[in-house]
mmCIF file of C-alpha atoms in Angstrom:
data_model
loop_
_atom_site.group_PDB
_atom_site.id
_atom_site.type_symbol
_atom_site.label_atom_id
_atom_site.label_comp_id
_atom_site.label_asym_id
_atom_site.label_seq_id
_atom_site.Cartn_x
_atom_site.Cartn_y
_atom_site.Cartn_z
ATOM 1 C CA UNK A 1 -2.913 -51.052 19.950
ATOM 2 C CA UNK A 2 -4.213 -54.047 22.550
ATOM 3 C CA UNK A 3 -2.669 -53.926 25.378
ATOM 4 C CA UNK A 4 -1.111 -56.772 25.207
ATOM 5 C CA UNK A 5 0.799 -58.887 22.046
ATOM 6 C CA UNK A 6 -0.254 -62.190 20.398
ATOM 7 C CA UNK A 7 2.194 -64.492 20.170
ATOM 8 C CA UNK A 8 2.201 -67.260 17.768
ATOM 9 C CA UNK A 9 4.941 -69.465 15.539
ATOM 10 C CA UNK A 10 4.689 -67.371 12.378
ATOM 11 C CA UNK A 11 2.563 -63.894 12.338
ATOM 12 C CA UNK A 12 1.223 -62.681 8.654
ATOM 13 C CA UNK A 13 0.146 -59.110 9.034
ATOM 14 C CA UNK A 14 -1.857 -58.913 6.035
ATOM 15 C CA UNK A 15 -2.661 -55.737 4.766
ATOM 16 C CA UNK A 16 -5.633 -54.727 2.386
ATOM 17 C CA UNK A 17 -4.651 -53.087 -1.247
ATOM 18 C CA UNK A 18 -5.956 -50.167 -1.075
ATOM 19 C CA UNK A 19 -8.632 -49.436 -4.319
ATOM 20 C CA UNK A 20 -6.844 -48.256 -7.763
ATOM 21 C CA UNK A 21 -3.165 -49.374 -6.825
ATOM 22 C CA UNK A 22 -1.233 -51.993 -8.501
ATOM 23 C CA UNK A 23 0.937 -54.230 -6.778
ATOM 24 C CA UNK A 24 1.130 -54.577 -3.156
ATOM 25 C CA UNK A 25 4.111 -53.636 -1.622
ATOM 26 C CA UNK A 26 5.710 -55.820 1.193
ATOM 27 C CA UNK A 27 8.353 -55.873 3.898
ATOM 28 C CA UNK A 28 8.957 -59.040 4.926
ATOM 29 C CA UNK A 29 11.207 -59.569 8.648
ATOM 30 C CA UNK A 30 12.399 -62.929 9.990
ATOM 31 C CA UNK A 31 14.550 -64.250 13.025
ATOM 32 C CA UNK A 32 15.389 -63.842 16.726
ATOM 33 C CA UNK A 33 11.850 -64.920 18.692
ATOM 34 C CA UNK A 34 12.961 -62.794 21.170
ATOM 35 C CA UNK A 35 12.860 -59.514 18.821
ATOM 36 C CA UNK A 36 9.641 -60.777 17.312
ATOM 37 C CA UNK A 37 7.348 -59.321 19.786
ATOM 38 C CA UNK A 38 8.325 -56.096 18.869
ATOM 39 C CA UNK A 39 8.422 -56.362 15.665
ATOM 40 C CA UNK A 40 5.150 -57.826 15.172
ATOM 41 C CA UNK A 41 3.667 -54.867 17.537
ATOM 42 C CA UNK A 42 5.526 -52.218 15.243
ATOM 43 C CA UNK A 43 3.754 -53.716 12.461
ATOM 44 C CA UNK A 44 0.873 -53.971 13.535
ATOM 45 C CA UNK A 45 0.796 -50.132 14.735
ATOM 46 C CA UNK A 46 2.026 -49.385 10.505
ATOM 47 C CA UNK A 47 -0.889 -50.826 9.240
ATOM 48 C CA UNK A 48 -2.642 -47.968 10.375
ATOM 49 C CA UNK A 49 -0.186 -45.547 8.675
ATOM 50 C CA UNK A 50 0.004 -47.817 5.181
ATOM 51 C CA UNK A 51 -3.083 -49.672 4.433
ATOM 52 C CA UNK A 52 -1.384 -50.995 0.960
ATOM 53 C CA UNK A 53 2.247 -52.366 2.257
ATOM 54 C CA UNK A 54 1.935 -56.383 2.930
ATOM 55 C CA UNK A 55 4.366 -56.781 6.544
ATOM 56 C CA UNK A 56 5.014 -60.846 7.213
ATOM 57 C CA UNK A 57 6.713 -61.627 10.392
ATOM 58 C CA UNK A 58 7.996 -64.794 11.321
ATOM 59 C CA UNK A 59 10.924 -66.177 13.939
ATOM 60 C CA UNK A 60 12.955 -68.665 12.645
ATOM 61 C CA UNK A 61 15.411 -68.045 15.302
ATOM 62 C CA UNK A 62 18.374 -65.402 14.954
ATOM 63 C CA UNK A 63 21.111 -68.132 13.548
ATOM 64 C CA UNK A 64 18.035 -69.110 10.785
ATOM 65 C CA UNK A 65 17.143 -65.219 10.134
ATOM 66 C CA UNK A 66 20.433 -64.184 9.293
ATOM 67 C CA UNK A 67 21.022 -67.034 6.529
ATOM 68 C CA UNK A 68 17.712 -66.145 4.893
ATOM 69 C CA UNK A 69 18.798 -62.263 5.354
ATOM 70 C CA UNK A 70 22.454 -63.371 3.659
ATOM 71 C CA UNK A 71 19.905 -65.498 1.089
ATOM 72 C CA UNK A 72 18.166 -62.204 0.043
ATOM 73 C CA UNK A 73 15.013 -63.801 1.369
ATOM 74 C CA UNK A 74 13.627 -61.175 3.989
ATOM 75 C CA UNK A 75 14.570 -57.514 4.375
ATOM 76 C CA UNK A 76 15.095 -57.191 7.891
ATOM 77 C CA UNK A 77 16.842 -59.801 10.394
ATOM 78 C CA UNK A 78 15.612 -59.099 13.773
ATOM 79 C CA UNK A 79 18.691 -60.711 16.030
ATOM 80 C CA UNK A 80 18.851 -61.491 20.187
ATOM 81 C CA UNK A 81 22.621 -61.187 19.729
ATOM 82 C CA UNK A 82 25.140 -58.992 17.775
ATOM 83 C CA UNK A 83 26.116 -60.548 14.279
ATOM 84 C CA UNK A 84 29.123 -62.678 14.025
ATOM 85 C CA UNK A 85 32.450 -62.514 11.790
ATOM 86 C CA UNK A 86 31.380 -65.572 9.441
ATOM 87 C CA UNK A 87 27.696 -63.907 9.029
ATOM 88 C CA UNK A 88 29.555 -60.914 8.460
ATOM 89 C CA UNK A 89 31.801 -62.847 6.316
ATOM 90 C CA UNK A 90 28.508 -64.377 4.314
ATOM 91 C CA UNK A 91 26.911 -60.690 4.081
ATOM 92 C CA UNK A 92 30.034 -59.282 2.359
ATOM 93 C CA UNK A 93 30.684 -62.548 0.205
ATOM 94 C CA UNK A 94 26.931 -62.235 -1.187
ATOM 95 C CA UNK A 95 27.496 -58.452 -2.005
ATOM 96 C CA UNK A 96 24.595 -57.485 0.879
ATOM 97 C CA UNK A 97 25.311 -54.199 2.368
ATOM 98 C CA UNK A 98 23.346 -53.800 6.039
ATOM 99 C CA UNK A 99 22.851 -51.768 8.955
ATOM 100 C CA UNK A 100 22.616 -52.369 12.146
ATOM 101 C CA UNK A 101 20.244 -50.844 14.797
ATOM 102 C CA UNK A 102 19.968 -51.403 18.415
ATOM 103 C CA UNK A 103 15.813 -51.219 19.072
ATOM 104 C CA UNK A 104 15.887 -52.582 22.774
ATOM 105 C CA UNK A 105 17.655 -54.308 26.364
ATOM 106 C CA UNK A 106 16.162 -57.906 27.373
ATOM 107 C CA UNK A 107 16.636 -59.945 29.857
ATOM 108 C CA UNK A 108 16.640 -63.585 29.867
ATOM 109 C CA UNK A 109 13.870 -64.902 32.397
ATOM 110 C CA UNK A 110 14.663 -68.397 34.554
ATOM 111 C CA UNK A 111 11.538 -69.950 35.409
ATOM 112 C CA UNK A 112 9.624 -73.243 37.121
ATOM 113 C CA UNK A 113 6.491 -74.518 37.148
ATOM 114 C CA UNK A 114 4.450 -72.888 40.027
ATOM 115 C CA UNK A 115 3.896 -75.985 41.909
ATOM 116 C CA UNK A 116 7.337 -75.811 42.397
ATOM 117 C CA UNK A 117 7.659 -74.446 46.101
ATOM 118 C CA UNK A 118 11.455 -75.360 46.838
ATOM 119 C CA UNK A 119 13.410 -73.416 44.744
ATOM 120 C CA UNK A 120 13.105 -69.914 44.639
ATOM 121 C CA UNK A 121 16.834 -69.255 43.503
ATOM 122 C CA UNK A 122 19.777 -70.252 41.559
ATOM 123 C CA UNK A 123 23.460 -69.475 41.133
ATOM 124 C CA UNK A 124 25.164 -69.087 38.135
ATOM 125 C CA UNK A 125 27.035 -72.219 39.047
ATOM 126 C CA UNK A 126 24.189 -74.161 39.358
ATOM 127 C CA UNK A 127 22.548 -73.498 36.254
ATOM 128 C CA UNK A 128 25.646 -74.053 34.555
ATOM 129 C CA UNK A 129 25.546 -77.536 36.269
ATOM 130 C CA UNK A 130 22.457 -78.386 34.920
ATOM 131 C CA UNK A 131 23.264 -77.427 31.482
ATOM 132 C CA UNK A 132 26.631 -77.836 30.833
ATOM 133 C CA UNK A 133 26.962 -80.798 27.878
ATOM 134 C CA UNK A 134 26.300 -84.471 28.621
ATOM 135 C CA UNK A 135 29.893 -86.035 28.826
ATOM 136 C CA UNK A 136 30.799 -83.138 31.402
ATOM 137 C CA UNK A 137 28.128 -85.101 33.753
ATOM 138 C CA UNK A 138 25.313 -82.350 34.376
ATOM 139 C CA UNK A 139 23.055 -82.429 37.269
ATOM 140 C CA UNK A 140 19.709 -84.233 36.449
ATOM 141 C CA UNK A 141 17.988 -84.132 39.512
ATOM 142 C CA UNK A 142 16.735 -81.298 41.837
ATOM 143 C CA UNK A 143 18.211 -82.903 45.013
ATOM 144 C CA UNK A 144 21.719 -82.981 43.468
ATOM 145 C CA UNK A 145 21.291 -79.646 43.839
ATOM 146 C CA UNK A 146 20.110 -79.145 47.167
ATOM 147 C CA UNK A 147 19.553 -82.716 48.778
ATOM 148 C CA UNK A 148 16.102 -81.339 50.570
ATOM 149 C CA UNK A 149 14.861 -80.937 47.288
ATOM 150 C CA UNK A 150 12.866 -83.872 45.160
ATOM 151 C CA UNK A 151 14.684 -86.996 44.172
ATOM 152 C CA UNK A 152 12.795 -86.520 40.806
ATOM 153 C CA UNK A 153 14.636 -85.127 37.284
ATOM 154 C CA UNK A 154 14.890 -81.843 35.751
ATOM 155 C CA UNK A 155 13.026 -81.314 33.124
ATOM 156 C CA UNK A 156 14.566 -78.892 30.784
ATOM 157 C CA UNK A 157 13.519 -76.220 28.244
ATOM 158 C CA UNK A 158 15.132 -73.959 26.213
ATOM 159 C CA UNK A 159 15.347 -72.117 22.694
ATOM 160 C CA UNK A 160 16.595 -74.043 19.804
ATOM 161 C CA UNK A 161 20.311 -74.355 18.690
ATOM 162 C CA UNK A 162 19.923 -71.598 16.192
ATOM 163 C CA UNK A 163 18.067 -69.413 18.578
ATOM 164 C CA UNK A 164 20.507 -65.938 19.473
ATOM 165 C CA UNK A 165 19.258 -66.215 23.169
ATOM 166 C CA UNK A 166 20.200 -70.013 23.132
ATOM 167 C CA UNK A 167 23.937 -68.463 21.969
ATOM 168 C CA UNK A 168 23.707 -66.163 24.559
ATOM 169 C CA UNK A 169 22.774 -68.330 27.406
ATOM 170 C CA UNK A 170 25.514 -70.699 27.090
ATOM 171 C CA UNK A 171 27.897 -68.570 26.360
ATOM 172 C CA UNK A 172 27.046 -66.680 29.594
ATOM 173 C CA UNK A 173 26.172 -69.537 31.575
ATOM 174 C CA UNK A 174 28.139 -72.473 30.816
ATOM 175 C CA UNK A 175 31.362 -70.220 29.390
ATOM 176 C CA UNK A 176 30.878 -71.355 25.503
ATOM 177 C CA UNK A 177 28.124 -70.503 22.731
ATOM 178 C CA UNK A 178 26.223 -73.606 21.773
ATOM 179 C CA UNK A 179 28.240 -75.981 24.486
ATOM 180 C CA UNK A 180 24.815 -77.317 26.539
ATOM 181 C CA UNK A 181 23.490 -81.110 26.903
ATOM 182 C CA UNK A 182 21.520 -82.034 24.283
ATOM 183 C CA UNK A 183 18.372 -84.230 26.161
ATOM 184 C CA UNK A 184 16.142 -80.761 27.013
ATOM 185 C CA UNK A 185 12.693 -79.933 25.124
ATOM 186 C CA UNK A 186 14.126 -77.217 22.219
ATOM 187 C CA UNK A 187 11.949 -74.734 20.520
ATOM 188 C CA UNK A 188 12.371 -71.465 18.090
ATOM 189 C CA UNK A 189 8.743 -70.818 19.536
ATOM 190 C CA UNK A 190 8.929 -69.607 22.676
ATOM 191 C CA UNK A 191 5.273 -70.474 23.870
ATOM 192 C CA UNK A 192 5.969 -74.020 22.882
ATOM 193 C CA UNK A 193 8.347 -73.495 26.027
ATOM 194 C CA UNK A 194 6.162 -71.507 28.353
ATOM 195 C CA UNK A 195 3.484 -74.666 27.871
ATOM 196 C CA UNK A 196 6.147 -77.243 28.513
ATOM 197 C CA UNK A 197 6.989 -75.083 31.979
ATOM 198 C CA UNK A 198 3.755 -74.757 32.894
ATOM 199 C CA UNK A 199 2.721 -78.171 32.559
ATOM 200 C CA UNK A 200 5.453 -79.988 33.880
ATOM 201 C CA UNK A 201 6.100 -80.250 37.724
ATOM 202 C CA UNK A 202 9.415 -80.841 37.834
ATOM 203 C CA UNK A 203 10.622 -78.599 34.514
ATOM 204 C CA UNK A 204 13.040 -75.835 34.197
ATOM 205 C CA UNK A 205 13.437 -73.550 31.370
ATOM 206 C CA UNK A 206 14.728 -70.199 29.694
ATOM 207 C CA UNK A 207 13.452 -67.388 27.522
ATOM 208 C CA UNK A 208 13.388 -63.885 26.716
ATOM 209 C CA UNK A 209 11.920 -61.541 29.656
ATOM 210 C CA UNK A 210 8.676 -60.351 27.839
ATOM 211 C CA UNK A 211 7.472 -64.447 27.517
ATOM 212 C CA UNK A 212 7.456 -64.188 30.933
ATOM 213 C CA UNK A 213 5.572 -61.338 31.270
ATOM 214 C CA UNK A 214 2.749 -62.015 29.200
ATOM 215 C CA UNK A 215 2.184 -65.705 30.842
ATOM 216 C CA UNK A 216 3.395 -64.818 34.602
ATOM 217 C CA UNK A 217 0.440 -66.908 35.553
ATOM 218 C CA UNK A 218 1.510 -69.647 34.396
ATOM 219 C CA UNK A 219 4.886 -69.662 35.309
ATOM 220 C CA UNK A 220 7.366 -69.181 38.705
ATOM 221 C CA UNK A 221 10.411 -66.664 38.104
ATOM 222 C CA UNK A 222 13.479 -67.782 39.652
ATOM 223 C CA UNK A 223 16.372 -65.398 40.697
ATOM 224 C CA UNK A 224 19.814 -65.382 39.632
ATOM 225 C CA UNK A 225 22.596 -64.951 42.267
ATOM 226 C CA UNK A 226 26.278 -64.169 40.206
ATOM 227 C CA UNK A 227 29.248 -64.890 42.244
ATOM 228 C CA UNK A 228 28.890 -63.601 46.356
ATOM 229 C CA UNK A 229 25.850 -61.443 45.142
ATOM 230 C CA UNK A 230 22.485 -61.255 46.147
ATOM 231 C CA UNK A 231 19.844 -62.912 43.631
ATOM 232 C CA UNK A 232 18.340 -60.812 41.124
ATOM 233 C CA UNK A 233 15.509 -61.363 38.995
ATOM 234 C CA UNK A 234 14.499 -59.826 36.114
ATOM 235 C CA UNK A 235 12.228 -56.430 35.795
ATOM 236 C CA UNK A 236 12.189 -53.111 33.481
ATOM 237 C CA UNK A 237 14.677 -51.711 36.472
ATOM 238 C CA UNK A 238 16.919 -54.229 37.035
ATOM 239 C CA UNK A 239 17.374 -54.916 33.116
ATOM 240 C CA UNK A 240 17.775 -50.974 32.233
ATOM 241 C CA UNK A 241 20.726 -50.991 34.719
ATOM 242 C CA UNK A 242 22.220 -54.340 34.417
ATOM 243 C CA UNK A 243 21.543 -55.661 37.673
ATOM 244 C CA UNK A 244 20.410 -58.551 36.084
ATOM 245 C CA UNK A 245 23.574 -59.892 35.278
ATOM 246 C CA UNK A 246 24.767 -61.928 33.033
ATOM 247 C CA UNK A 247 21.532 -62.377 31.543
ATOM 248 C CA UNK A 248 20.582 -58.972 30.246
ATOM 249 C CA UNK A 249 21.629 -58.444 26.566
ATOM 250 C CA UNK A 250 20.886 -56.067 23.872
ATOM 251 C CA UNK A 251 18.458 -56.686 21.173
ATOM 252 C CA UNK A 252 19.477 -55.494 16.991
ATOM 253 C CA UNK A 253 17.614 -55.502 13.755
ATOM 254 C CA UNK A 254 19.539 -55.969 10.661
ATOM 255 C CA UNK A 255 18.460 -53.904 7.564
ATOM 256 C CA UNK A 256 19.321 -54.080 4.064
ATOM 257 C CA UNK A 257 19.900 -51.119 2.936
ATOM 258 C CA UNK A 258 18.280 -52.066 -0.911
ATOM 259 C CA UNK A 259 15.060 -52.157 1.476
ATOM 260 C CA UNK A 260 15.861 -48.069 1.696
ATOM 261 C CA UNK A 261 15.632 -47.565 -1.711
ATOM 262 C CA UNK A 262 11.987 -48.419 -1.376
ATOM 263 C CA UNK A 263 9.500 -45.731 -0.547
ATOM 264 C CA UNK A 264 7.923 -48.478 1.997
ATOM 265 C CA UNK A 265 11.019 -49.492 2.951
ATOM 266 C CA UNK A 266 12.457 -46.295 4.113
ATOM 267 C CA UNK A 267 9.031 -45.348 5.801
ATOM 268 C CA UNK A 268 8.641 -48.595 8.119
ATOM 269 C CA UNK A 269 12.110 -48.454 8.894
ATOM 270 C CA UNK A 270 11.674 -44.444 10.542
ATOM 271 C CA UNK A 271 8.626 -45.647 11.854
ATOM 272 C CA UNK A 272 10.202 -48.536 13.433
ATOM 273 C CA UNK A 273 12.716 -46.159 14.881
ATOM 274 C CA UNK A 274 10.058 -44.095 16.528
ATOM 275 C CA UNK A 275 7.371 -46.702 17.742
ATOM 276 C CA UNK A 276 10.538 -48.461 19.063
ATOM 277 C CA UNK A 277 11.010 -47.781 22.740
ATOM 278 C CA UNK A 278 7.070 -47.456 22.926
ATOM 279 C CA UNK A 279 6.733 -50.620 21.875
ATOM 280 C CA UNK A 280 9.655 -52.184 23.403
ATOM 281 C CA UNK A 281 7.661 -51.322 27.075
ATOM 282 C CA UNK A 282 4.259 -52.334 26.132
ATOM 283 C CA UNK A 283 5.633 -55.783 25.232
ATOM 284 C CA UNK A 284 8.004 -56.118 28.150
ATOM 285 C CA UNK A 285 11.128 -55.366 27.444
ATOM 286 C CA UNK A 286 13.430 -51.933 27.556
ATOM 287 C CA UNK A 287 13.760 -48.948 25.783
ATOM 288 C CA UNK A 288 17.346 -48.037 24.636
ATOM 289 C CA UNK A 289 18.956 -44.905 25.793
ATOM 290 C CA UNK A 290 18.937 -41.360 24.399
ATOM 291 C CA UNK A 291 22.090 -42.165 23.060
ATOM 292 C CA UNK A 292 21.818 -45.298 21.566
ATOM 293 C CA UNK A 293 18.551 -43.596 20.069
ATOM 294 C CA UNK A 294 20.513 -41.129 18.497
ATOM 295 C CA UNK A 295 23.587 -43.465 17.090
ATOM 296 C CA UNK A 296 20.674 -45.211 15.661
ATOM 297 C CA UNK A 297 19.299 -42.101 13.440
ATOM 298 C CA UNK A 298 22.865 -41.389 12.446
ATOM 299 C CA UNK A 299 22.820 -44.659 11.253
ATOM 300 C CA UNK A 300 19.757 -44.570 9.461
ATOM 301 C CA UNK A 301 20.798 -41.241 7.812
ATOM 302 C CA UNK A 302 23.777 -42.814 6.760
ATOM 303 C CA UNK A 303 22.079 -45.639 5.292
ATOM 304 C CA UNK A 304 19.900 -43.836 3.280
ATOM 305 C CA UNK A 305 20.204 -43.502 -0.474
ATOM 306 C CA UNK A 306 21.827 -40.278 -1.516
ATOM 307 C CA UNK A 307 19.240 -38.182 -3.171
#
């Protein structure tokens, strides 16, 4: 595999058919941006292993993968946050029977343009300020902030309202899911924001650690101070131990289980399961533990069809 991971709005890993079969098989995965990455890197690792299997992957946000998963529209929802009662709700109401795997730890990266040389950190507090919803009165400035900073506004970027690390953030940040102002630059595509960042001055944004990573040129990370504590910023160390915090999360996929009745189906998901943590570090993010590892297989197991 490259080195590093191509990122674009919607991936199609198209696969040849291999001469003398009949139909091509396919596996088709949709959802959380943030999950994407690895997705799209396990896939492109099985089309060494199964020429004839078609693999789409797209990111329609976590909210938007799990109504196409509850839809019977894609096999596997790849999700920045756990599911919630009414999805599970939706699942059970549509007869869809599911598992649920853990395949890696993220953090969620704060960053500026790099021009920006006056802030280096942020509180909690303050970035709950700035996005906390429009008739609470957010900051729009920098110097409202610190008054030695520019008397110029804060352009904002973030994930889209049906985005699982949009969820996240605000429920972490400004202390409710989906409560933020609603004047910032909103994408599912996360290198619509990383553009927007790095071509704006006076911007401010949010995504998923391994954006960051791959355009760390472009961009300036910011720390995150909770409470008394010293800033943190993100890394492989500080996410793995939660030193990062609030903004380190675990990432899921969400598999029907018809997809294991499928000879493909059951062999990308096992292979998923063991390119995981591999591929969780090459793109950025971190590997989950032995354990979680291990609840995973006895999940899988359980999942599969009784022979």
């Amino acid at each position: 595999m490259k080195s590093g991971v191509r990122f674009c709005a919607a991936v199609l890993v198209s696969l040849p058919i291999l001469a003398g079969c009949g139909r091509q098989e396919s596996i088709k995965i949709d959802g959380s941006s943030t999950v994407y990455p690895i997705s799209e890197a396990v896939a492109e690792e099985f089309r060494e292993e199964r020429p004839g299997v078609r693999v789409t992957v797209g990111l329609s946000g976590t909210g938007g993968g799990f109504k196409k998963f509850t839809a019977g529209e894609i096999d596997i929802c790849d999700a920045s946050r756990g599911i919630k009662p009414e999805e599970v709700e939706a699942l059970a109401a549509a007869k869809v029977p599911y598992t649920e795997l853990s395949v890696a730890f993220d953090g969620i990266a704060i960053v500026v343009n790099p021009e920006n040389d006056w802030c280096d950190t942020l509180t909690v507090e303050q970035l709950a300020s700035i996005w906390r919803p429009l008739d609470d009165s957010p900051v729009m400035k920098w110097n409202e902030l610190n008054p030695e900073w520019p008397d110029e506004e804060i352009k904002l970027y973030g994930p889209g309202t049906d985005s699982g690390t949009f969820e996240y953030f605000t429920e972490v940040i400004v202390g409710e899911a989906k409560s933020c102002r609603s004047d910032f630059a909103a994408s599912e595509d996360d290198n619509v924001l990383v553009t927007g960042v790095a071509e704006d001055k006076y911007s401010l944004g949010y995504f998923g650690f391994a954006y960051y990573a791959e355009n760390e040129d472009k961009l300036k990370l910011i720390g995150v101070a909770q409470g008394e504590a010293e800033p943190v910023r993100p890394s492989l160390e500080t996410i793995r131990s939660n030193e990062y915090a609030p903004l380190s999360r675990p990432l899921f996929l969400y598999v029907r289980n018809d997809l294991l009745t499928k000879p493909e189906g059951l062999e990308f998901v096992e292979f998923y399961l063991d390119q995981a943590g591999k591929m969780a570090e090459e793109v950025g993010y971190v590997p989950v533990s032995d354990e979680v590892a291990a609840e995973n297989q006895k999940r899988f197991e359980a999942a599969k069809p009784a022979k």
